[in-house]
Amino acid sequence: MNCAENLPEELRFEGEFGAEINSFLPFVHWLWHTGELGARRIVTYRGMAPFYPFLAAEQIICSPEPRRYIAPADRPIWLPTRDDHAPRSPAFELFPNYRALYRNDLFASEKPLLILHNKFCTEWDGPPINFLPPDLIAETLATLSEHFHIIYSRPGIAPPGADYSADHQPDHHLADREILAAFPEVQILEDLAAELSQVYTYNQLKLMLYARTHFHITVQGGNAHLAALFGGSLILIYHRAGHETRHSYQHGHFAYAANPAPTLLIAQNPEQFSEALASFPSARLIGDRVHLDPITG
């Protein structure tokens, strides 16, 4: 593959956030790292520039168009991974080390930071499926707030800022703020982003927080794909439906995007979620990797 000869002068990504993170972005980073990107321009979505910190400002164009799903067969033929649910470490991909790029002391605390990421949106043109309902949110906070500094995030919990790329699948109301009110020590990423909007963009702030933490609780979808890029993490994924269980979690970028690869706990029902949740209080960060208690892990 001679990238310099076969690539267009403008590399445009169209699709969902997860597909951009796990297939398009590592290809662009590989091109930049090997010097084959040259002066080519990257076209992505509004607010995504912090994910491409290696690019010159004039090389990245952010479109205000909403994201939409693009079937693998309709993705560009020059993209090494067209089906992002079936890759096996393609030769022309290199994932950025966001932990090193965005390492910081933001919101330093005596407790380790934990990011609790949720969603409540239309999925596959139907009702929400992969989401933490209020009872599981409450259980998580009651179990872990003593042990962790928790920051909660859910697209739609607050109006999106001008630097956020919305998805074509609309967000819906979820009674999570009511649950969070009982845990005033828990912060909300979307509120923090609004307060700090003159200092950081939404994704700058998100990447800085993710670079600081090794503890993630998330749901199936794009955010889980992003969390996998932060090596050594412990990631609990609440997965009710989706293709990732067939390949991605064990053999896709979850296994090779970061070094060391994160430890994944996959829960497909509330009982499994509660069991996996119990592993977090005894988990320990040693060096740059989370280790589970051998009894609970």
Rosetta silent file (secondary structure, phi, psi, omega in degrees, C-alpha in Angstrom):
SEQUENCE: MNCAENLPEELRFEGEFGAEINSFLPFVHWLWHTGELGARRIVTYRGMAPFYPFLAAEQIICSPEPRRYIAPADRPIWLPTRDDHAPRSPAFELFPNYRALYRNDLFASEKPLLILHNKFCTEWDGPPINFLPPDLIAETLATLSEHFHIIYSRPGIAPPGADYSADHQPDHHLADREILAAFPEVQILEDLAAELSQVYTYNQLKLMLYARTHFHITVQGGNAHLAALFGGSLILIYHRAGHETRHSYQHGHFAYAANPAPTLLIAQNPEQFSEALASFPSARLIGDRVHLDPITG
SCORE:     score description
SCORE:     0.000 S_00000001
   1 L     0.000  114.879  176.171    0.000    0.000    0.000 S_00000001
   2 L  -100.311   95.759 -173.264    1.565    3.267   -1.131 S_00000001
   3 H   -61.879  -38.822 -176.658   -0.409    5.810    0.842 S_00000001
   4 H   -60.613  -31.064 -177.539    1.212    8.813   -0.809 S_00000001
   5 H   -90.326  -29.025 -170.259   -0.025    7.717   -4.229 S_00000001
   6 H  -104.124   -5.299 -178.041   -3.464    6.330   -3.391 S_00000001
   7 L   -94.461  145.119  173.424   -4.882    8.749   -0.847 S_00000001
   8 L   -71.091  165.330 -179.884   -6.962   11.813   -1.700 S_00000001
   9 L   -74.137  -17.554  178.757   -5.722   15.236   -0.639 S_00000001
  10 E  -126.862  116.380  179.175   -8.656   15.527    1.765 S_00000001
  11 E   -97.093  110.984 -174.942   -9.420   12.653    4.139 S_00000001
  12 E  -107.494  130.491  174.292  -13.011   12.982    5.253 S_00000001
  13 L  -104.586  131.902  171.620  -14.595   10.998    8.054 S_00000001
  14 L  -130.302  127.771 -179.663  -18.340   10.428    8.169 S_00000001
  15 L   152.421 -170.506 -177.339  -19.818    8.165   10.809 S_00000001
  16 L   -80.188  161.376 -176.617  -20.321    7.546   14.476 S_00000001
  17 H   -57.519  -46.416 -178.123  -17.902    8.596   17.211 S_00000001
  18 H   -58.916  -41.808 -179.862  -16.784    5.044   18.022 S_00000001
  19 H   -67.204  -34.741  177.011  -15.862    4.283   14.415 S_00000001
  20 H   -66.063  -43.547 -177.322  -13.839    7.479   14.174 S_00000001
  21 H   -66.656  -41.105 -171.100  -11.954    6.666   17.364 S_00000001
  22 H   -97.974   -4.709  179.886  -11.167    3.034   16.574 S_00000001
  23 H  -135.369  -48.544 -177.790  -10.510    3.103   12.824 S_00000001
  24 H   -73.916  -49.437 -175.783  -10.137    6.542   11.211 S_00000001
  25 H   -59.428  -46.816  179.222   -8.121    8.289   13.910 S_00000001
  26 H   -65.111  -26.908  176.033   -5.395    5.610   14.262 S_00000001
  27 H   -70.525  -44.861  177.800   -4.954    5.578   10.478 S_00000001
  28 H   -61.243  -41.554 -179.984   -4.510    9.367   10.384 S_00000001
  29 H   -65.509  -37.915  176.985   -2.067    9.160   13.288 S_00000001
  30 H   -63.953  -43.413  178.293   -0.088    6.432   11.503 S_00000001
  31 H   -59.970  -44.023  178.600    0.090    8.562    8.353 S_00000001
  32 H   -63.749  -45.574 -176.669    1.346   11.520   10.384 S_00000001
  33 H   -63.103  -37.070 -178.314    3.846    9.388   12.317 S_00000001
  34 H   -87.759   -5.009 -179.560    5.328    7.873    9.154 S_00000001
  35 L    83.930    5.028 -177.895    5.406   11.199    7.303 S_00000001
  36 L   -86.179  -10.792  179.606    2.922   10.040    4.657 S_00000001
  37 L   -68.760  -36.762  179.865    0.182   12.439    5.661 S_00000001
  38 L    60.195 -136.327 -179.418    2.028   15.351    4.158 S_00000001
  39 L   -96.662   13.313 -179.002   -0.128   18.461    3.762 S_00000001
  40 L   -60.220  148.394  179.777   -3.364   16.504    3.442 S_00000001
  41 E   -99.287  147.945  178.726   -6.366   17.922    5.269 S_00000001
  42 E  -111.010  126.284  177.374   -8.555   15.998    7.711 S_00000001
  43 E  -111.198  118.803  179.747  -12.288   16.667    7.751 S_00000001
  44 E  -135.074 -154.440 -174.195  -14.105   15.542   10.865 S_00000001
  45 E  -104.438  163.793 -179.207  -16.861   16.829   13.145 S_00000001
  46 L   -53.612  132.965  175.869  -17.232   19.881   15.333 S_00000001
  47 L    84.813   -0.494 -174.053  -15.178   19.759   18.527 S_00000001
  48 L   -88.530   -3.782 -177.436  -12.963   16.846   17.476 S_00000001
  49 H   -55.259  -37.329  179.751   -9.691   18.784   17.078 S_00000001
  50 H   -61.381  -19.481  176.678   -8.389   17.770   20.559 S_00000001
  51 H   -79.004   -9.334 -179.505   -8.329   14.155   19.377 S_00000001
  52 L  -123.492   53.595 -174.880   -5.834   15.183   16.662 S_00000001
  53 L   -68.218  -13.526  179.831   -3.279   17.247   18.658 S_00000001
  54 L   -81.429  -11.764 -179.097   -0.481   16.087   16.357 S_00000001
  55 L   -86.809  148.902  170.282   -1.994   17.929   13.357 S_00000001
  56 L   -69.534  148.596 -175.539   -1.258   21.513   12.378 S_00000001
  57 H   -55.482  -36.815 -177.287   -4.271   23.779   12.909 S_00000001
  58 H   -76.275   -7.247 -178.618   -4.658   24.377    9.173 S_00000001
  59 H   -90.249  -10.965 -175.231   -4.820   20.628    8.498 S_00000001
  60 E  -117.886  129.678  179.581   -8.054   19.950   10.359 S_00000001
  61 E  -118.252  126.400 -176.814  -11.503   21.054    9.274 S_00000001
  62 E  -108.610  116.437 -177.633  -14.438   20.541   11.667 S_00000001
  63 E   -86.521  142.563  177.536  -17.864   20.228   10.066 S_00000001
  64 L   -82.192   -1.427 -178.172  -21.031   21.303   11.921 S_00000001
  65 L   -65.025  145.082  176.868  -23.023   18.455   10.355 S_00000001
  66 L   -70.426  152.397  176.635  -24.512   15.888   12.781 S_00000001
  67 E   -68.660  154.230  174.522  -22.986   12.436   12.865 S_00000001
  68 L  -149.582  152.230 -179.755  -24.746    9.578   11.102 S_00000001
  69 L   -71.027  135.273  175.212  -24.141    5.866   10.812 S_00000001
  70 L  -121.067  122.833 -179.742  -22.264    4.741    7.700 S_00000001
  71 L   -63.653  146.580 -178.512  -22.331    1.026    6.846 S_00000001
  72 H   -51.563  -39.197 -178.097  -18.867   -0.594    6.520 S_00000001
  73 H   -66.592  -19.762 -178.102  -19.374   -1.274    2.809 S_00000001
  74 H   -99.349    4.094  178.809  -19.954    2.445    2.233 S_00000001
  75 L   -83.278  159.234 -174.122  -16.842    3.630    4.033 S_00000001
  76 L   -56.009  139.595 -178.351  -13.814    4.851    2.026 S_00000001
  77 L   -69.333  -19.136  179.768  -11.887    2.116    0.251 S_00000001
  78 L   -83.659   -4.064 -179.183   -8.601    3.669    1.406 S_00000001
  79 L   -81.512  121.314 -176.928   -9.470    3.127    5.075 S_00000001
  80 L   -57.933  -39.686  177.744   -7.543    0.057    6.391 S_00000001
  81 L  -111.165  102.352  178.013  -10.366   -0.865    8.802 S_00000001
  82 L   -90.005  -34.437  174.965  -13.745   -0.428    7.142 S_00000001
  83 L  -102.939  100.337 -173.584  -15.604   -2.740    9.525 S_00000001
  84 L   -74.795   -0.935  174.754  -14.588   -1.480   12.952 S_00000001
  85 L   -97.943    5.629 -177.541  -16.187   -4.504   14.636 S_00000001
  86 L  -139.456   28.983 -179.503  -13.800   -6.962   12.961 S_00000001
  87 L   -82.902  157.562  172.582  -10.215   -5.577   12.991 S_00000001
  88 L  -135.427   73.356  177.634   -7.106   -7.497   14.006 S_00000001
  89 L    46.595   67.868  179.795   -4.437   -4.854   14.568 S_00000001
  90 L   -58.334  151.483 -175.819   -4.053   -3.585   10.980 S_00000001
  91 L   -67.717  -24.714 -172.907   -0.541   -2.663    9.898 S_00000001
  92 L  -103.578   39.136  178.088   -1.482    0.911    8.995 S_00000001
  93 L  -133.379  141.942  175.583   -2.802    2.018   12.380 S_00000001
  94 L  -146.177  113.250 -177.915   -1.151    3.695   15.355 S_00000001
  95 L   -79.446  135.026  175.619   -3.254    4.839   18.298 S_00000001
  96 L   -64.264  151.148  174.669   -2.197    8.065   20.020 S_00000001
  97 L   -92.817   84.399 -176.680   -1.106    7.821   23.646 S_00000001
  98 H   -66.390  -28.014  178.964   -3.659   10.239   25.047 S_00000001
  99 H   -62.964  -41.728  178.019   -2.626    9.491   28.611 S_00000001
 100 H   -72.603  -39.450 -176.796    0.838   10.885   27.879 S_00000001
 101 H   -68.248  -32.038 -173.617   -0.437   13.711   25.674 S_00000001
 102 L  -118.946   16.165 -179.683   -2.986   14.989   28.202 S_00000001
 103 L   -58.486  137.110 -172.067   -1.470   13.991   31.569 S_00000001
 104 L  -163.284  178.653  178.050   -2.325   16.663   34.169 S_00000001
 105 L  -115.226   24.177 -177.826   -3.303   17.402   37.775 S_00000001
 106 L   -61.961  133.318  178.675   -6.812   18.661   37.072 S_00000001
 107 L    54.543   43.330  178.251   -9.228   18.077   39.982 S_00000001
 108 L   -58.811  140.716 -175.677   -6.526   16.420   42.060 S_00000001
 109 L  -149.648  156.670  175.118   -8.009   14.513   44.994 S_00000001
 110 L   -66.980  -28.786  178.734   -6.954   12.115   47.724 S_00000001
 111 L   -88.680  147.155  174.215   -9.352    9.591   46.214 S_00000001
 112 L   -65.766  146.312 -179.582   -8.671    8.058   42.792 S_00000001
 113 E   -78.821  138.808  174.475  -10.762    9.515   39.998 S_00000001
 114 E  -130.749  131.530  176.963  -13.494    7.380   38.427 S_00000001
 115 E  -100.845  122.575  177.031  -15.461    8.337   35.324 S_00000001
 116 E  -108.172  105.669 -174.184  -19.045    7.062   35.237 S_00000001
 117 E  -109.479  129.795 -178.255  -20.312    7.460   31.683 S_00000001
 118 L  -126.754  170.806  170.002  -23.913    6.845   30.702 S_00000001
 119 L  -150.725  158.644  176.443  -26.168    7.410   27.710 S_00000001
 120 L  -153.953   86.840 -171.748  -29.903    7.409   27.089 S_00000001
 121 E  -142.543  167.475  171.687  -30.617    7.766   23.405 S_00000001
 122 L   -59.621  135.550  178.295  -32.348    6.178   20.459 S_00000001
 123 E  -130.413  128.083  179.540  -30.460    3.047   19.413 S_00000001
 124 L    50.925   44.877  178.213  -30.781    1.315   16.040 S_00000001
 125 L    61.932   21.104  178.455  -33.902    3.423   15.327 S_00000001
 126 E  -130.726 -166.849 -177.986  -35.548    2.064   18.478 S_00000001
 127 L   -72.348  166.745  176.105  -35.748    2.884   22.196 S_00000001
 128 L   -58.267  140.207 -179.153  -32.702    3.149   24.489 S_00000001
 129 L  -125.210  -55.325 -176.197  -31.096   -0.211   25.258 S_00000001
 130 L   -92.058   87.428  179.298  -27.544    0.238   26.530 S_00000001
 131 L  -152.382  154.840  173.787  -27.921    2.574   29.479 S_00000001
 132 L   -88.056  114.861  178.485  -27.578    2.586   33.246 S_00000001
 133 L   -72.805  166.374 -176.996  -31.067    3.041   34.713 S_00000001
 134 H   -52.512  -37.836 -177.981  -31.565    5.137   37.861 S_00000001
 135 H   -66.983  -35.888  177.957  -31.394    2.136   40.210 S_00000001
 136 H   -75.608  -31.965  173.773  -27.982    1.060   38.870 S_00000001
 137 H   -61.857  -47.575 -179.506  -26.717    4.645   38.973 S_00000001
 138 H   -62.136  -41.486  178.711  -27.772    4.855   42.620 S_00000001
 139 H   -62.492  -42.301 -179.864  -26.174    1.486   43.398 S_00000001
 140 H   -62.253  -47.065 -178.174  -22.918    2.564   41.755 S_00000001
 141 H   -67.658  -39.588  179.173  -22.720    5.829   43.655 S_00000001
 142 H   -65.948  -34.768 -178.084  -23.660    4.232   46.963 S_00000001
 143 H   -77.896  -35.513 -167.133  -21.028    1.523   46.481 S_00000001
 144 H  -113.771  -14.817 -173.851  -18.165    3.652   45.194 S_00000001
 145 L   -63.960  -25.480  176.442  -18.500    7.285   46.318 S_00000001
 146 L   -70.930  -27.463 -172.221  -16.646    6.513   49.560 S_00000001
 147 L  -101.348  -23.010 -172.613  -13.713    5.093   47.605 S_00000001
 148 L  -132.224  151.602  165.502  -13.530    7.282   44.486 S_00000001
 149 E   -85.668  108.983 -170.565  -13.827   10.846   43.324 S_00000001
 150 E  -101.525  132.472  169.831  -16.598   10.282   40.772 S_00000001
 151 E  -118.041  122.237 -177.267  -17.368   12.376   37.721 S_00000001
 152 E   -97.853  144.632  178.786  -20.599   11.429   35.963 S_00000001
 153 E  -142.804  138.028  171.391  -21.268   12.099   32.298 S_00000001
 154 L  -153.583  119.304  173.534  -24.229   11.620   29.987 S_00000001
 155 L   -55.165  129.025 -179.930  -24.850   13.333   26.642 S_00000001
 156 L   101.490  -10.852  178.579  -28.164   15.130   26.998 S_00000001
 157 L   -71.634  -20.476  175.365  -27.981   15.757   30.737 S_00000001
 158 L  -143.938  156.941  177.577  -27.305   19.392   29.834 S_00000001
 159 L   -57.711  135.855 -178.687  -27.669   21.351   26.597 S_00000001
 160 L   -67.703  146.781  176.652  -24.663   20.627   24.356 S_00000001
 161 L   -78.789  173.501 -178.076  -22.071   23.329   23.888 S_00000001
 162 L   -69.286  -13.982 -178.027  -21.088   24.820   20.557 S_00000001
 163 L  -105.036   23.944 -178.741  -18.013   22.583   20.465 S_00000001
 164 L  -114.556  132.195  179.378  -19.876   19.267   20.742 S_00000001
 165 L   -92.839  107.829 -177.744  -20.639   17.051   17.745 S_00000001
 166 L   -75.065  153.357  177.999  -24.141   15.684   18.216 S_00000001
 167 E   -92.836  160.112  178.006  -25.176   12.280   16.947 S_00000001
 168 L   -71.215  -17.451  178.868  -28.102   11.608   14.637 S_00000001
 169 L   -88.956  113.900 -172.825  -29.636    9.451   17.376 S_00000001
 170 L   -68.808  147.923  173.463  -31.410   11.866   19.750 S_00000001
 171 E   -82.799  152.647  179.889  -30.855   11.858   23.498 S_00000001
 172 L  -122.779  168.141 -179.723  -33.841   11.449   25.821 S_00000001
 173 L   -74.837  136.313  175.085  -34.637   12.515   29.366 S_00000001
 174 L  -133.965  139.766 -176.353  -33.387   10.296   32.164 S_00000001
 175 L   -80.690   52.745 -179.297  -33.987   10.945   35.865 S_00000001
 176 H   -87.800  -31.765  177.988  -30.282   10.877   36.690 S_00000001
 177 H   -61.782  -34.577  177.635  -29.952   14.391   38.084 S_00000001
 178 H   -62.925  -39.854  176.942  -32.454   13.433   40.756 S_00000001
 179 H   -67.790  -45.085 -176.878  -30.219   10.504   41.753 S_00000001
 180 H   -63.782  -28.088 -179.322  -27.065   12.615   41.625 S_00000001
 181 L   -60.720  -25.994  179.166  -28.621   15.221   43.939 S_00000001
 182 L   -80.127   -5.829 -179.355  -28.323   12.725   46.792 S_00000001
 183 L  -129.693   73.248 -173.352  -24.549   12.554   46.185 S_00000001
 184 L   -61.917  -19.304  179.241  -23.395   16.207   46.120 S_00000001
 185 L   -75.284  -14.923  178.996  -19.733   15.163   46.047 S_00000001
 186 L   -82.354  128.140  179.342  -20.250   13.644   42.570 S_00000001
 187 E   -97.307  159.496 -178.721  -19.507   16.101   39.775 S_00000001
 188 E  -115.244  122.751 -175.749  -21.090   16.192   36.324 S_00000001
 189 H   -57.037  -43.866 -176.886  -18.781   16.498   33.330 S_00000001
 190 H   -64.553  -33.698  176.009  -21.253   18.488   31.254 S_00000001
 191 H   -70.940  -41.644  177.671  -21.662   21.049   34.055 S_00000001
 192 H   -61.390  -41.099 -179.540  -17.905   21.303   34.497 S_00000001
 193 H   -62.941  -38.646  178.331  -17.481   21.808   30.746 S_00000001
 194 H   -66.963  -41.141 -179.760  -19.967   24.683   30.814 S_00000001
 195 H   -66.570  -33.713 -174.779  -18.211   26.301   33.789 S_00000001
 196 L  -104.945   18.000 -173.671  -14.783   25.964   32.184 S_00000001
 197 L   -62.670  -22.071  177.962  -15.802   26.699   28.585 S_00000001
 198 L   -82.022   -9.667 -177.649  -13.568   29.785   28.449 S_00000001
 199 L  -110.413  -45.057 -177.093  -10.544   27.652   29.346 S_00000001
 200 L  -129.942  146.979  167.995  -11.130   24.229   27.770 S_00000001
 201 L   -76.407  167.406 -178.988  -13.300   22.849   25.027 S_00000001
 202 H   -55.965  -48.829 -176.287  -15.558   19.930   25.969 S_00000001
 203 H   -74.734  -28.474  172.032  -13.259   17.312   24.464 S_00000001
 204 H   -60.504  -48.437 -179.366  -10.105   18.915   25.857 S_00000001
 205 H   -62.539  -43.674 -179.490  -11.588   18.647   29.323 S_00000001
 206 H   -61.103  -46.519 -179.177  -12.783   15.090   28.708 S_00000001
 207 H   -65.618  -35.256  177.647   -9.380   13.924   27.470 S_00000001
 208 H   -66.199  -39.898  178.102   -7.623   15.577   30.404 S_00000001
 209 H   -68.939  -41.729  179.306   -9.908   13.780   32.850 S_00000001
 210 H   -65.456  -33.558  178.131   -9.522   10.452   31.054 S_00000001
 211 H   -67.182  -24.257 -178.527   -5.746   10.882   31.088 S_00000001
 212 H   -86.563  -22.256 -172.871   -5.912   11.220   34.873 S_00000001
 213 L  -107.822  153.809  171.519   -8.032    8.178   35.611 S_00000001
 214 L  -118.555    9.952 -175.435   -7.576    4.420   35.383 S_00000001
 215 E  -125.346  118.971 -178.456  -11.145    3.635   36.488 S_00000001
 216 E  -131.406  136.435  165.516  -14.089    3.668   34.079 S_00000001
 217 E  -124.595  122.833 -172.463  -17.668    2.510   34.270 S_00000001
 218 E  -145.675 -177.712  179.540  -19.408    2.974   30.963 S_00000001
 219 E  -121.657  163.798  178.568  -21.996    1.518   28.608 S_00000001
 220 L   -52.569  138.155  177.619  -21.763   -0.108   25.190 S_00000001
 221 L   134.223 -165.927 -171.981  -20.948    2.418   22.509 S_00000001
 222 H   -59.613  -37.362 -178.587  -18.488    5.069   21.469 S_00000001
 223 H   -66.138  -35.710  176.362  -17.316    6.048   24.937 S_00000001
 224 H   -62.024  -38.677  178.002  -16.293    2.462   25.713 S_00000001
 225 H   -63.291  -38.079  178.517  -14.192    2.509   22.538 S_00000001
 226 H   -68.701  -44.835 -177.972  -12.508    5.700   23.739 S_00000001
 227 H   -57.193  -31.450 -178.265  -11.823    4.398   27.257 S_00000001
 228 L   -66.046  -13.356  179.974   -9.938    1.460   25.725 S_00000001
 229 L   -83.275   -4.468 -177.841   -7.263    3.874   24.490 S_00000001
 230 L  -105.474  100.455 -170.531   -6.123    4.613   28.050 S_00000001
 231 L   -59.008  147.655  175.150   -3.717    1.846   28.982 S_00000001
 232 L    79.219    1.977 -174.964   -3.831   -0.020   32.262 S_00000001
 233 L   -76.555  160.104  167.492   -7.403    0.978   33.050 S_00000001
 234 E  -105.759  118.988 -174.328  -10.139   -1.058   34.680 S_00000001
 235 E  -123.857  117.196  172.355  -13.249   -0.696   32.518 S_00000001
 236 E   -98.174  120.640 -178.246  -16.670   -2.014   33.440 S_00000001
 237 E  -113.184  121.103  174.342  -18.940   -1.987   30.376 S_00000001
 238 E   -87.459  108.639 -170.288  -22.679   -2.441   30.730 S_00000001
 239 L  -122.458  105.031  178.058  -23.479   -4.149   27.447 S_00000001
 240 L   -93.639  -32.061 -179.534  -27.055   -5.163   26.721 S_00000001
 241 L  -157.018  155.258 -179.854  -26.786   -5.350   22.916 S_00000001
 242 L   135.440  160.051 -173.140  -24.231   -4.728   20.180 S_00000001
 243 H   -80.084  -11.598 -171.334  -21.634   -6.491   18.034 S_00000001
 244 H   -60.608  -30.023 -177.839  -18.629   -5.879   20.301 S_00000001
 245 H   -68.176  -19.872 -178.277  -19.044   -9.129   22.263 S_00000001
 246 H   -76.629  -29.849 -174.033  -18.477  -11.165   19.076 S_00000001
 247 L  -151.152  -50.748 -165.065  -14.994   -9.838   18.362 S_00000001
 248 H   -58.207  -45.727 -175.052  -14.055   -6.318   19.466 S_00000001
 249 H   -63.505  -39.119 -177.169  -13.653   -6.769   23.206 S_00000001
 250 H   -92.128  -35.475 -171.478  -11.350   -9.787   22.926 S_00000001
 251 H  -122.702  -13.460 -179.330   -9.660   -9.372   19.556 S_00000001
 252 L   -86.495 -156.483 -171.996  -10.321   -5.815   18.366 S_00000001
 253 H   -66.392  -18.796  174.722   -8.749   -2.544   19.443 S_00000001
 254 H   -57.105  -28.890 -176.665   -9.815   -3.074   23.070 S_00000001
 255 H   -91.681  -18.625 -172.996   -7.008   -5.652   23.182 S_00000001
 256 H  -135.784   -3.610 -176.697   -4.246   -3.776   21.343 S_00000001
 257 L   -68.511  -32.689 -177.463   -4.891   -0.002   21.165 S_00000001
 258 L  -125.303  155.421  178.238   -3.115    0.705   24.465 S_00000001
 259 L  -131.398  115.334    1.986   -0.157   -0.816   26.285 S_00000001
 260 L   -76.051  153.040  178.567   -0.860   -2.261   28.747 S_00000001
 261 L   -64.132  148.167  178.040   -4.300   -3.204   27.511 S_00000001
 262 L   -69.000  158.944  171.459   -7.139   -2.337   29.889 S_00000001
 263 E   -90.066  123.993 -177.126   -8.862   -4.935   32.022 S_00000001
 264 E  -104.027  133.891  169.472  -12.443   -5.334   30.809 S_00000001
 265 E  -117.391  113.969 -176.309  -15.397   -6.406   32.920 S_00000001
 266 E  -104.229  119.882  178.548  -18.418   -6.986   30.663 S_00000001
 267 E  -114.769  127.968 -176.856  -21.837   -7.055   32.329 S_00000001
 268 L  -109.287    0.674  176.445  -24.890   -7.991   30.281 S_00000001
 269 L  -155.225  167.744 -177.095  -27.539   -7.788   33.005 S_00000001
 270 H   -58.784  -36.069 -179.519  -28.023   -6.054   36.387 S_00000001
 271 H   -64.784  -44.972  177.520  -26.799   -9.065   38.356 S_00000001
 272 H   -64.756  -36.566  179.166  -23.528   -9.223   36.436 S_00000001
 273 H   -62.677  -46.637 -179.424  -23.149   -5.457   36.784 S_00000001
 274 H   -62.208  -39.443  179.449  -23.504   -5.607   40.574 S_00000001
 275 H   -64.427  -43.874  179.702  -20.988   -8.452   40.761 S_00000001
 276 H   -68.841  -36.432  179.882  -18.446   -6.554   38.655 S_00000001
 277 H   -58.515  -34.888 -178.623  -19.058   -3.346   40.593 S_00000001
 278 L   -65.775  -14.272  178.958  -17.933   -5.079   43.772 S_00000001
 279 L   -76.272  -21.954 -170.679  -14.434   -5.430   42.272 S_00000001
 280 L   -70.348  -44.435 -176.719  -13.758   -1.695   42.268 S_00000001
 281 L   -58.157  -31.926 -178.558  -13.289   -0.850   45.977 S_00000001
 282 L   -95.150   -2.945  179.196  -10.435   -3.334   46.329 S_00000001
 283 L   -69.171  143.248 -176.811   -8.802   -2.591   42.958 S_00000001
 284 E  -129.130  137.842  174.933   -5.378   -0.977   43.246 S_00000001
 285 E   -89.799  115.150  178.099   -3.356    1.142   40.855 S_00000001
 286 E  -119.519  116.215 -173.248    0.240   -0.120   40.873 S_00000001
 287 L    69.516 -119.884  179.926    2.520    1.758   38.547 S_00000001
 288 L  -120.090   32.346 -177.133    0.377    2.566   35.538 S_00000001
 289 E  -146.254  138.800  178.014   -1.947   -0.418   35.730 S_00000001
 290 E   -83.390  134.906  177.110   -4.964   -1.402   37.814 S_00000001
 291 E  -116.860  134.090  179.035   -4.739   -4.747   39.604 S_00000001
 292 L   -89.086  145.549  172.077   -7.792   -6.588   40.874 S_00000001
 293 L   -58.756  130.019 -176.919   -7.950   -8.300   44.238 S_00000001
 294 L   -62.743  -21.059 -179.879   -7.498  -12.020   43.418 S_00000001
 295 L   -80.703  -45.511 -177.378  -10.511  -12.892   45.575 S_00000001
 296 L   -89.933  -20.347 -175.721  -12.983  -10.436   44.073 S_00000001
 297 L   -92.478    0.000    0.000  -11.462  -10.178   40.577 S_00000001
